[in-house]
């Protein structure tokens, strides 16, 4: 599984982005998107399109965790969204599949409900929710910085390290 | 965008350096390049707990002193009383915006320190939002809920939050020529920031309406924008609470 995580401000500017791969089941933590080099801008594009869906869904449920809200079939990408109280959105694009060479040998050992294989299983949903909740805590701490204003880019390497740790832990 | 693998380990295992030395040694590679200077105890804000400890309250004297300075600062280069109130409002606004998520974080069940708990619900309707202000924001700031919450009988988009003894007005004396001024505009700014942050665009103003018993009684008038009312009607039709 490969992930692209981005924090979007209420005015739709990206505040933080982070690309990573799964660390579970022997994953290296590196992202391997099936659309290769073009994923760098395609992922941004897909997420930007999913913001429209997030704005529709946000008034239907008071929960912060909005689950998988969008799907981009050509690259088999799923987009999950977590909405904070101040309408800052944590968007996570997840794309199943490991590194091409190793994928075949590993498929047989993994059950169909594991995080790496099935992006819509309850286990995946739960893992991403845990990841989001952990990022939310770190993000609230960022907000408590008196010099930080909502909409500013989050530059703190400590924040990045925390997000990376949460990604390794849950995804 | 890629993070070096040694990143998170270097963060906590790097040997401490005194605050005046540059982190240029090879043992602190990640943060030297990133330009982050850690405090001498090597604890960033990310290492601190977001839940309030029971006795961590600010003394009234220090608040009075600090707020007095803020009022003096806002008084510079103003043309009118409404200018003055606008400046105080702007000082409170970012505070309210930030407090919203802190309140929601703390309101989540099980103390929210474990990542398995679910964060609290976002307010979608006006009533939960006002209840949040009344029952959560006020206790956080002033250790008590607001005294009353009312809706304007003639205009459904206007709500009033009433505070009999606003802390901001307690230690500030208003000169005669500014009798219209209410320094509680600062609190109004906090409320406005919180509502705006939650997606409820509104204007909040503070009005002195002293009575014999409560000379500092202040009414915060919350006037929601037309688009918010429109959404409110639509959500009501769909039965979303």
XYZ file of C-alpha atoms in Angstrom:
412
model
C 0.000 0.000 0.000
C 1.198 3.487 -0.881
C -0.051 6.613 0.806
C -0.174 10.307 0.075
C -1.244 12.443 3.017
C -2.077 16.121 2.797
C -3.500 18.692 5.200
C -5.751 21.178 3.414
C -6.688 24.533 4.947
C -10.290 25.859 5.041
C -9.410 27.979 2.013
C -8.146 24.930 0.068
C -4.422 25.613 0.316
C -2.212 22.647 1.160
C -0.531 23.128 4.528
C 1.426 19.918 4.761
C 2.074 16.938 2.530
C 3.778 13.626 3.073
C 4.209 10.593 0.857
C 4.923 7.220 2.356
C 4.413 3.503 1.936
C 3.285 0.784 4.263
C 5.604 -0.491 6.954
C 3.397 -3.492 7.716
C 4.011 -6.982 6.350
C 7.631 -6.289 5.504
C 6.943 -3.046 3.640
C 9.865 -0.697 3.270
C 7.962 2.468 4.100
C 8.565 3.729 0.576
C 5.692 4.676 -1.675
C 5.245 2.731 -4.908
C 2.400 4.294 -6.826
C 1.397 2.344 -9.896
C 1.325 5.489 -12.003
C 5.009 6.021 -11.166
C 6.515 9.437 -11.635
C 3.270 11.063 -12.717
C 1.745 10.203 -9.322
C 3.463 13.232 -7.854
C 1.047 15.582 -9.546
C -1.775 13.118 -10.206
C -2.209 12.479 -6.474
C -2.511 16.198 -5.817
C -5.023 16.434 -8.603
C -7.115 13.509 -7.335
C -7.145 14.887 -3.805
C -8.104 18.313 -5.039
C -11.062 16.791 -6.831
C -12.054 14.913 -3.674
C -12.320 18.168 -1.711
C -15.633 18.774 -3.494
C -16.952 15.497 -2.130
C -15.680 16.353 1.349
C -17.627 19.602 1.275
C -20.805 17.713 0.486
C -20.289 15.024 3.094
C -19.226 17.328 5.916
C -22.755 18.583 6.616
C -24.302 15.144 6.662
C -22.394 13.786 9.594
C -21.058 15.543 12.678
C -18.205 13.052 12.928
C -14.703 14.186 12.207
C -13.824 10.871 10.653
C -15.641 10.834 7.292
C -14.196 7.496 6.069
C -13.506 6.784 2.406
C -15.203 9.554 0.488
C -13.903 9.169 -3.032
C -12.421 6.648 -5.423
C -10.289 7.174 -8.494
C -10.601 4.027 -10.596
C -7.750 4.454 -13.158
C -5.094 4.142 -10.438
C -7.348 2.281 -7.973
C -6.850 5.058 -5.417
C -9.125 5.597 -2.458
C -9.385 8.893 -0.612
C -10.197 9.078 3.086
C -10.980 12.321 4.838
C -10.844 13.570 8.399
C -12.389 16.970 9.057
C -11.379 19.009 12.087
C -13.653 21.465 13.867
C -12.135 24.404 12.015
C -12.766 22.791 8.614
C -9.162 21.820 8.091
C -9.153 18.588 6.133
C -6.734 15.698 6.484
C -6.879 13.885 3.167
C -5.266 10.491 2.724
C -4.949 8.864 -0.657
C -4.281 5.165 -0.378
C -3.471 2.847 -3.197
C -3.230 -0.895 -2.628
C -0.343 -2.923 -3.941
C 3.273 -3.286 -2.922
C 6.488 -3.026 -4.921
C 5.825 -4.781 -8.254
C 8.499 -7.469 -7.843
C 7.486 -8.584 -4.372
C 3.741 -8.294 -4.796
C 3.202 -11.698 -6.355
C 5.045 -13.688 -3.741
C 3.365 -11.938 -0.845
C -0.213 -12.095 -2.018
C -0.666 -15.677 -0.993
C 0.431 -15.121 2.586
C -1.888 -12.212 3.217
C -5.546 -12.554 3.988
C -7.930 -10.606 1.802
C -8.941 -8.337 4.676
C -5.446 -7.097 5.520
C -4.640 -3.423 5.271
C -2.318 -3.936 2.341
C -4.824 -5.700 0.148
C -8.299 -4.394 0.743
C -8.717 -0.617 1.062
C -12.401 -0.919 2.004
C -12.167 -3.522 4.760
C -13.129 -2.546 8.338
C -9.529 -3.197 9.412
C -8.201 -0.655 6.937
C -10.867 1.812 7.980
C -9.929 1.368 11.615
C -6.189 1.701 10.950
C -6.660 4.924 9.021
C -8.990 6.295 11.683
C -6.339 5.626 14.312
C -3.742 7.305 12.134
C -5.966 10.347 11.619
C -6.803 10.626 15.312
C -3.132 10.594 16.155
C -2.335 13.247 13.556
C -5.250 15.297 14.898
C -3.666 15.393 18.329
C -0.326 16.537 16.908
C -2.095 19.090 14.753
C -3.964 20.592 17.722
C -0.579 20.967 19.378
C 0.666 22.848 16.324
C -2.351 25.121 16.613
C -1.431 25.939 20.192
C 1.730 27.614 18.934
C 0.940 31.328 19.312
C 2.988 32.129 16.208
C 1.033 29.736 14.039
C -1.985 30.930 12.074
C -4.511 28.601 10.410
C -3.658 28.402 6.736
C 0.084 28.707 7.209
C 2.277 25.928 5.955
C 3.302 23.561 8.759
C 7.080 23.602 8.578
C 7.981 21.994 11.868
C 10.228 18.935 11.410
C 8.886 17.697 14.750
C 5.372 17.607 13.253
C 6.655 15.715 10.210
C 8.440 13.224 12.421
C 5.272 12.643 14.417
C 3.177 12.086 11.293
C 5.796 9.696 9.946
C 5.773 7.789 13.225
C 1.974 7.543 13.163
C 2.149 6.278 9.585
C 4.643 3.587 10.551
C 2.595 2.621 13.578
C -0.836 2.236 11.975
C -0.361 1.926 8.237
C 9.557 15.660 0.727
C 11.247 12.409 1.700
C 12.230 12.093 5.309
C 15.613 10.640 6.164
C 15.199 7.355 8.004
C 17.206 8.598 10.963
C 14.822 11.481 11.460
C 12.698 10.488 14.407
C 15.439 8.660 16.234
C 17.824 11.570 15.956
C 15.189 13.774 17.439
C 15.089 12.114 20.820
C 18.447 10.453 21.114
C 20.678 13.334 20.146
C 22.902 14.462 22.990
C 21.788 17.658 24.630
C 23.585 20.838 23.807
C 23.540 24.016 25.793
C 21.308 26.720 24.406
C 24.137 28.930 23.179
C 25.997 26.318 21.131
C 25.060 25.747 17.517
C 23.755 22.276 16.695
C 26.476 21.821 14.111
C 28.015 18.587 15.339
C 27.462 15.501 13.234
C 25.440 13.875 16.000
C 22.447 16.133 15.303
C 22.232 15.936 11.535
C 18.502 16.223 10.953
C 17.654 19.281 12.940
C 20.815 21.189 12.169
C 19.770 21.195 8.550
C 16.150 21.925 9.378
C 17.116 24.909 11.467
C 15.106 23.874 14.491
C 16.468 24.971 17.833
C 15.166 22.963 20.728
C 14.790 24.462 24.184
C 17.366 23.405 26.763
C 15.157 20.636 28.142
C 14.749 19.351 24.532
C 10.960 19.335 24.797
C 8.966 20.757 21.921
C 5.274 21.649 22.128
C 4.636 18.226 20.637
C 5.910 16.580 23.805
C 3.413 18.341 26.020
C 0.011 17.100 27.015
C -3.046 18.876 25.621
C -5.233 18.134 28.600
C -5.363 20.780 31.241
C -3.985 19.948 34.617
C -6.364 20.709 37.427
C -4.474 23.556 39.026
C -3.054 25.194 35.921
C -5.040 28.407 36.205
C -3.746 31.850 35.463
C -3.897 34.383 38.263
C -6.458 37.151 37.920
C -3.818 39.796 38.622
C -1.630 38.769 35.710
C -4.623 38.612 33.381
C -5.757 42.071 34.524
C -2.287 43.462 33.919
C -1.880 41.836 30.518
C -5.344 42.820 29.380
C -4.773 46.393 30.505
C -1.698 46.490 28.248
C -3.735 45.052 25.377
C -6.360 47.751 25.780
C -3.678 50.445 25.882
C -2.128 48.985 22.747
C -5.469 48.909 20.929
C -6.082 52.514 21.943
C -3.211 53.733 19.768
C -4.106 55.333 16.447
C -7.828 54.838 16.679
C -10.361 57.293 15.294
C -13.558 56.187 16.977
C -14.975 53.914 19.615
C -16.061 51.400 16.988
C -12.467 51.396 15.708
C -11.339 50.628 19.227
C -13.774 47.738 19.596
C -12.767 46.389 16.198
C -9.134 46.227 17.304
C -10.029 44.401 20.497
C -12.234 42.074 18.487
C -9.345 41.286 16.148
C -7.138 40.425 19.091
C -9.642 37.844 20.310
C -10.517 36.355 16.916
C -7.488 34.055 16.356
C -7.814 32.859 19.918
C -11.376 31.635 19.344
C -10.380 29.931 16.128
C -7.683 27.943 17.895
C -9.754 27.187 20.966
C -12.433 25.440 18.898
C -10.293 22.439 18.071
C -8.766 22.363 21.529
C -12.269 22.216 23.017
C -13.355 19.475 20.641
C -10.194 17.542 21.385
C -10.742 17.782 25.122
C -14.439 17.019 24.835
C -13.742 13.613 23.321
C -14.498 10.685 25.602
C -11.991 8.848 27.775
C -9.781 11.860 28.292
C -8.744 11.560 24.654
C -5.141 10.820 25.542
C -5.290 7.425 23.885
C -5.530 7.431 20.134
C -8.261 4.789 20.205
C -10.907 7.262 21.347
C -13.046 9.128 18.866
C -12.816 12.921 18.778
C -15.965 14.826 19.619
C -18.554 15.729 17.013
C -18.272 18.925 15.006
C -21.173 21.323 15.526
C -23.357 21.319 12.404
C -26.283 23.332 13.698
C -26.459 26.637 15.520
C -27.748 25.231 18.779
C -24.897 22.772 19.421
C -22.471 25.561 18.509
C -23.969 27.977 21.051
C -24.113 25.233 23.659
C -20.426 24.601 23.027
C -19.701 28.285 23.686
C -21.863 28.344 26.770
C -20.850 25.070 28.367
C -17.309 24.534 27.129
C -15.655 27.767 26.000
C -16.845 29.831 28.951
C -15.758 27.330 31.615
C -12.366 27.052 29.909
C -11.801 30.814 29.909
C -13.605 31.941 33.044
C -14.240 28.755 35.081
C -18.032 29.162 34.839
C -20.695 28.928 32.139
C -22.210 32.099 30.671
C -25.194 33.449 32.571
C -27.816 33.202 29.878
C -28.379 32.281 26.237
C -31.305 33.842 24.402
C -32.687 34.131 20.909
C -33.937 37.423 19.511
C -37.744 37.235 19.349
C -37.988 39.310 16.178
C -34.976 38.038 14.217
C -34.204 34.300 14.285
C -30.640 34.880 13.044
C -29.705 36.796 16.195
C -28.724 35.216 19.449
C -27.623 36.763 22.721
C -25.099 35.400 25.147
C -25.343 37.245 28.426
C -22.569 37.617 30.948
C -23.356 39.413 34.201
C -19.762 39.848 35.311
C -17.366 39.770 32.344
C -13.813 39.404 33.565
C -12.474 41.856 30.991
C -14.601 44.722 32.286
C -13.879 44.157 35.952
C -10.562 45.986 36.094
C -10.933 48.477 33.255
C -12.450 51.898 33.909
C -14.026 53.586 30.914
C -13.558 57.362 30.641
C -16.693 59.473 30.189
C -16.038 60.429 26.561
C -15.915 56.731 25.621
C -18.993 55.619 27.528
C -20.138 53.574 24.526
C -17.034 51.399 24.656
C -17.161 47.845 25.950
C -13.787 46.164 26.313
C -15.674 42.871 26.293
C -15.306 43.265 22.516
C -12.268 41.063 23.126
C -14.528 38.219 24.316
C -16.852 38.947 21.393
C -13.845 38.449 19.123
C -13.120 35.061 20.700
C -16.747 33.992 20.136
C -16.679 35.263 16.556
C -13.447 33.398 15.846
C -14.900 30.172 17.177
C -18.108 30.481 15.137
C -16.245 31.445 11.980
C -13.832 28.570 12.427
C -16.722 26.128 12.660
C -18.144 27.491 9.396
C -20.821 29.750 10.918
C -20.034 33.181 9.533
C -21.319 35.807 11.911
C -20.736 39.172 13.523
C -20.442 39.309 17.278
C -20.601 42.578 19.188
C -20.513 43.370 22.889
C -23.027 45.753 24.448
C -23.083 47.169 27.942
C -26.473 46.717 29.488
C -25.816 47.288 33.158
C -28.523 46.784 35.725
C -28.553 47.921 39.327
C -27.461 44.511 40.517
C -24.979 43.867 37.695
C -23.353 47.139 36.593
C -21.054 45.332 34.148
C -23.724 43.116 32.602
C -22.742 42.582 28.963
C -24.775 41.199 26.091
C -22.903 39.516 23.245
C -25.039 39.826 20.157
C -24.320 37.008 17.689
C -25.759 37.804 14.247
C -25.363 34.911 11.818
C -25.034 35.589 8.098
C -27.875 34.843 5.713
C -25.988 31.896 4.151
C -25.691 30.252 7.557
C -29.433 30.602 8.133
C -30.110 29.189 4.701
C -27.977 26.143 5.453
C -29.673 25.852 8.837
C -33.080 25.637 7.177
C -31.808 23.092 4.679
C -30.284 20.894 7.423
C -33.510 21.213 9.396
C -35.467 19.934 6.412
C -33.133 16.936 6.158
C -33.476 16.290 9.862
C -29.784 16.595 10.688
C -29.104 17.537 14.268
